[in-house]
Coordinates of C-alpha atoms in Angstrom, one line a residue:
X9 CA 0.0 0.0 0.0
X10 CA 1.4 3.4 -1.1
X11 CA 1.9 6.1 1.5
X12 CA 1.2 9.5 -0.1
X13 CA 0.7 11.7 2.9
X14 CA 3.2 13.7 4.9
X15 CA 4.8 12.1 8.0
X16 CA 5.2 13.9 11.3
X17 CA 7.8 12.0 13.3
X18 CA 8.8 13.5 16.7
X19 CA 12.4 13.1 15.8
X20 CA 14.6 12.5 12.7
X21 CA 17.8 10.5 13.1
X22 CA 20.4 10.7 10.2
X23 CA 23.3 8.2 10.4
X24 CA 25.8 9.9 8.1
X25 CA 27.1 10.4 4.6
X26 CA 25.4 13.7 4.1
X27 CA 27.8 14.6 1.3
X28 CA 29.8 12.8 -1.4
X29 CA 33.3 14.4 -1.6
X30 CA 33.0 16.7 1.4
X31 CA 33.6 19.9 -0.6
X32 CA 32.9 23.2 0.9
X33 CA 29.8 23.8 -1.2
X34 CA 28.4 20.4 -0.3
X35 CA 28.8 21.0 3.4
X36 CA 27.1 24.4 3.1
X37 CA 24.2 23.0 1.1
X38 CA 23.7 20.3 3.8
X39 CA 23.7 23.0 6.5
X40 CA 21.0 24.8 4.5
X41 CA 19.0 21.6 4.1
X42 CA 19.2 20.8 7.8
X43 CA 17.8 24.1 8.7
X44 CA 14.9 23.5 6.3
X45 CA 14.3 19.9 7.5
X46 CA 13.8 20.8 11.1
X47 CA 15.2 22.4 14.2
X48 CA 18.0 20.9 16.2
X49 CA 15.6 19.9 19.0
X50 CA 14.0 17.4 16.6
X51 CA 16.8 16.3 14.3
X52 CA 20.0 14.4 15.2
X53 CA 23.0 13.6 13.0
X54 CA 26.2 11.6 13.2
X55 CA 28.8 11.8 10.5
X56 CA 29.9 9.1 8.0
X57 CA 33.1 8.4 6.1
X58 CA 32.1 10.6 3.2
X59 CA 31.7 13.5 5.6
X60 CA 35.4 13.2 6.3
X61 CA 36.4 12.3 2.8
X62 CA 39.5 14.4 2.8
X63 CA 41.7 15.7 5.6
X64 CA 40.0 18.7 7.3
X65 CA 36.5 18.0 6.0
X66 CA 35.3 16.4 9.2
X67 CA 35.9 19.5 11.3
X68 CA 34.4 21.8 8.6
X69 CA 31.3 19.6 8.5
X70 CA 30.9 19.4 12.3
X71 CA 31.3 23.2 12.5
X72 CA 28.6 23.8 9.8
X73 CA 26.2 21.2 11.3
X74 CA 27.0 21.7 14.9
X75 CA 23.5 22.4 16.3
X76 CA 22.5 18.9 15.0
X77 CA 25.5 17.0 16.4
X78 CA 26.0 18.6 19.8
X79 CA 24.8 16.9 22.9
X80 CA 23.0 18.4 25.8
X81 CA 26.2 18.8 27.8
X82 CA 28.3 20.2 24.9
X83 CA 29.3 23.9 24.5
X84 CA 26.8 26.1 22.8
X85 CA 29.3 27.1 20.2
X86 CA 31.7 24.8 18.2
X87 CA 35.1 24.4 19.8
X88 CA 37.6 22.6 17.6
X89 CA 39.5 20.9 20.5
X90 CA 36.3 19.7 22.2
X91 CA 35.8 15.9 22.1
X92 CA 32.3 15.9 20.7
X93 CA 31.5 12.2 20.3
X94 CA 29.9 10.4 21.9
X95 CA 27.1 12.9 22.6
X96 CA 23.8 12.4 24.5
X97 CA 20.5 14.1 23.7
X98 CA 17.5 13.6 26.0
X99 CA 14.2 14.0 24.3
X100 CA 11.3 13.1 26.6
X101 CA 11.7 9.4 27.6
X102 CA 14.4 8.8 24.9
X103 CA 18.2 9.2 25.1
X104 CA 19.9 9.5 21.8
X105 CA 23.6 8.6 22.0
X106 CA 25.5 9.7 18.9
X107 CA 28.8 8.0 18.1
X108 CA 31.3 8.8 15.3
X109 CA 33.3 6.4 13.1
X110 CA 34.1 9.2 10.6
X111 CA 37.7 9.4 9.5
X112 CA 39.6 10.4 6.3
X113 CA 40.8 7.3 4.5
X114 CA 43.0 6.6 1.5
X115 CA 41.4 6.3 -2.0
X116 CA 39.3 3.1 -2.5
X117 CA 38.9 2.7 1.3
X118 CA 35.8 3.6 3.3
X119 CA 36.7 2.3 6.8
X120 CA 35.6 3.7 10.1
X121 CA 37.2 3.9 13.5
X122 CA 35.8 3.5 17.0
X123 CA 38.4 4.1 19.6
X124 CA 38.9 3.2 23.2
X125 CA 38.0 6.7 24.6
X126 CA 34.8 6.8 22.7
X127 CA 33.9 3.2 23.7
X128 CA 34.5 4.0 27.4
X129 CA 32.5 7.2 27.3
X130 CA 29.7 5.6 25.3
X131 CA 29.3 2.8 27.9
X132 CA 29.2 5.5 30.6
X133 CA 26.5 7.5 28.8
X134 CA 24.5 4.4 28.2
X135 CA 24.7 3.4 31.9
X136 CA 23.8 6.9 33.0
X137 CA 20.8 7.0 30.6
X138 CA 19.7 3.6 31.8
X139 CA 19.8 4.8 35.5
X140 CA 17.6 7.7 34.4
X141 CA 15.0 5.2 33.1
X142 CA 15.4 6.3 29.4
X143 CA 15.0 4.3 26.2
X144 CA 18.5 4.3 24.7
X145 CA 19.0 4.8 21.0
X146 CA 22.5 4.6 19.7
X147 CA 23.4 6.2 16.3
X148 CA 26.5 5.2 14.4
X149 CA 27.5 5.2 10.7
X150 CA 29.4 2.0 10.1
X151 CA 27.5 -1.2 10.9
X152 CA 28.9 -2.6 14.2
X153 CA 28.6 -6.1 13.0
X154 CA 31.4 -8.4 11.7
X155 CA 30.9 -9.2 8.0
X156 CA 28.2 -6.6 7.5
X157 CA 30.5 -4.6 5.2
X158 CA 33.5 -5.6 3.0
X159 CA 37.0 -5.4 4.5
X160 CA 37.8 -2.1 2.9
X161 CA 34.6 -0.6 4.3
X162 CA 34.7 -2.2 7.7
X163 CA 34.6 -0.5 11.1
X164 CA 37.8 -0.8 13.1
X165 CA 36.9 -1.2 16.8
X166 CA 34.0 -3.6 16.6
X167 CA 34.9 -5.3 19.8
X168 CA 35.1 -2.0 21.6
X169 CA 31.6 -1.0 20.4
X170 CA 30.2 -4.4 21.3
X171 CA 31.7 -4.1 24.8
X172 CA 30.2 -0.6 25.2
X173 CA 26.7 -2.0 24.4
X174 CA 27.2 -5.0 26.5
X175 CA 28.4 -3.1 29.6
X176 CA 26.2 0.1 29.2
X177 CA 23.0 -1.4 27.8
X178 CA 20.9 -0.1 25.0
X179 CA 17.4 -0.7 23.5
X180 CA 18.2 0.1 19.8
X181 CA 21.2 0.7 17.5
X182 CA 20.8 2.6 14.2
X183 CA 23.5 2.6 11.4
X184 CA 24.0 3.5 7.8
X185 CA 26.9 3.0 5.4
X186 CA 26.0 -0.2 3.6
X187 CA 23.1 1.3 1.6
X188 CA 21.1 -1.8 2.6
X189 CA 18.0 -2.4 4.6
X190 CA 19.3 -4.7 7.3
X191 CA 18.7 -6.1 10.7
X192 CA 21.1 -7.6 13.2
X193 CA 21.4 -7.9 17.0
X194 CA 24.0 -7.4 19.6
X195 CA 24.0 -9.0 23.1
X196 CA 23.6 -6.9 26.2
X197 CA 22.7 -8.0 29.7
X198 CA 21.1 -11.3 28.8
X199 CA 19.0 -10.0 25.8
X200 CA 19.5 -9.0 22.1
X201 CA 19.6 -5.4 21.1
X202 CA 18.2 -4.7 17.6
X203 CA 20.7 -3.2 15.2
X204 CA 18.9 -1.7 12.2
X205 CA 20.4 -0.4 8.9
X206 CA 18.8 1.6 6.1
X207 CA 19.1 2.1 2.4
X208 CA 20.6 5.3 0.9
X209 CA 18.3 8.2 0.6
X210 CA 19.8 9.0 -2.8
X211 CA 19.1 5.6 -4.3
X212 CA 16.3 5.5 -6.9
X213 CA 14.3 2.4 -7.9
X214 CA 15.8 -0.2 -10.3
X215 CA 19.4 -0.1 -8.9
X216 CA 21.5 -2.9 -7.5
X217 CA 20.7 -1.8 -4.0
X218 CA 17.3 -1.0 -2.4
X219 CA 15.6 2.3 -3.3
X220 CA 15.3 5.1 -0.8
X221 CA 13.9 3.8 2.5
X222 CA 13.0 5.0 5.9
X223 CA 12.6 3.3 9.2
X224 CA 9.8 4.5 11.5
X225 CA 9.9 3.6 15.2
X226 CA 7.1 4.1 17.7
X227 CA 8.3 3.8 21.3
X228 CA 6.0 3.4 24.3
X229 CA 6.1 2.2 27.8
X230 CA 8.8 2.6 30.5
X231 CA 11.8 0.9 32.0
X232 CA 11.4 -2.9 32.0
X233 CA 8.2 -2.5 29.9
X234 CA 9.2 -0.8 26.6
X235 CA 7.4 -1.6 23.3
X236 CA 9.1 -0.8 20.0
X237 CA 7.0 -0.9 16.9
X238 CA 9.1 -0.8 13.7
X239 CA 7.8 0.0 10.2
X240 CA 10.0 0.2 7.1
X241 CA 8.8 2.2 4.1
X242 CA 10.5 2.1 0.6
X243 CA 10.2 4.3 -2.5
X244 CA 8.0 2.5 -5.0
X245 CA 8.9 1.6 -8.6
X246 CA 7.4 4.7 -10.0
X247 CA 9.3 6.9 -7.5
X248 CA 6.2 8.8 -6.6
X249 CA 5.2 7.4 -3.2
X250 CA 6.5 5.2 -0.4
X251 CA 5.0 1.8 0.5
X252 CA 5.2 -0.1 3.7
X253 CA 7.4 -3.2 3.2
X254 CA 7.8 -4.4 6.8
X255 CA 6.1 -4.0 10.1
X256 CA 7.1 -5.7 13.4
X257 CA 7.1 -5.3 17.1
X258 CA 10.6 -5.7 18.3
X259 CA 11.6 -7.3 21.6
X260 CA 13.6 -4.8 23.7

């Protein structure tokens, strides 16, 4: 069934690769688009490898998009030496923890890196949010799953990320990078945390990879009694509407 009406999500989460070559004009155009798409209270971004395609691009992108990548506890204005990631944003009963795997890489490489400092601080933020009774959503660009991406596109630091989820706890992990609609899990505190990927927003119908898709999540309940309803919509073959291709209540 095609979905032709406008959607009104409470929050929009974007998991990176906002640009292609990370040129100055691309970064500025994305900044303009973000301002049109929504205010920073209702839109969160983490960078991808294309957002750091060349040396220096990452800092330029973060500076331009700062309202959408800063956490509740970060400075009001961009400070280059400030360790931004991971960040935490509290929105009602939800905690959004944004991580970065974005680094400049050699040609024909698209790897990401998740280091020990970020892993340690991610675990701390997750544990803190859990103690506050919040539903924890982790955003990261590269899939934190072994084998989910080819070796030249993999994430270095998989074990560190897995340990952060295992120790800190989480209810949902969102990633991008592969341009595929995917679903995995990671273990944490005796249960499995859903890890959900998404197709590229720039992919039209008829290509090798899935057409533009969106994941919609509805979160209800409270600590120990959360419900997470997941719906995936994909651009149809005529590229004029979205259709629901999957609906499920996930166990969290």
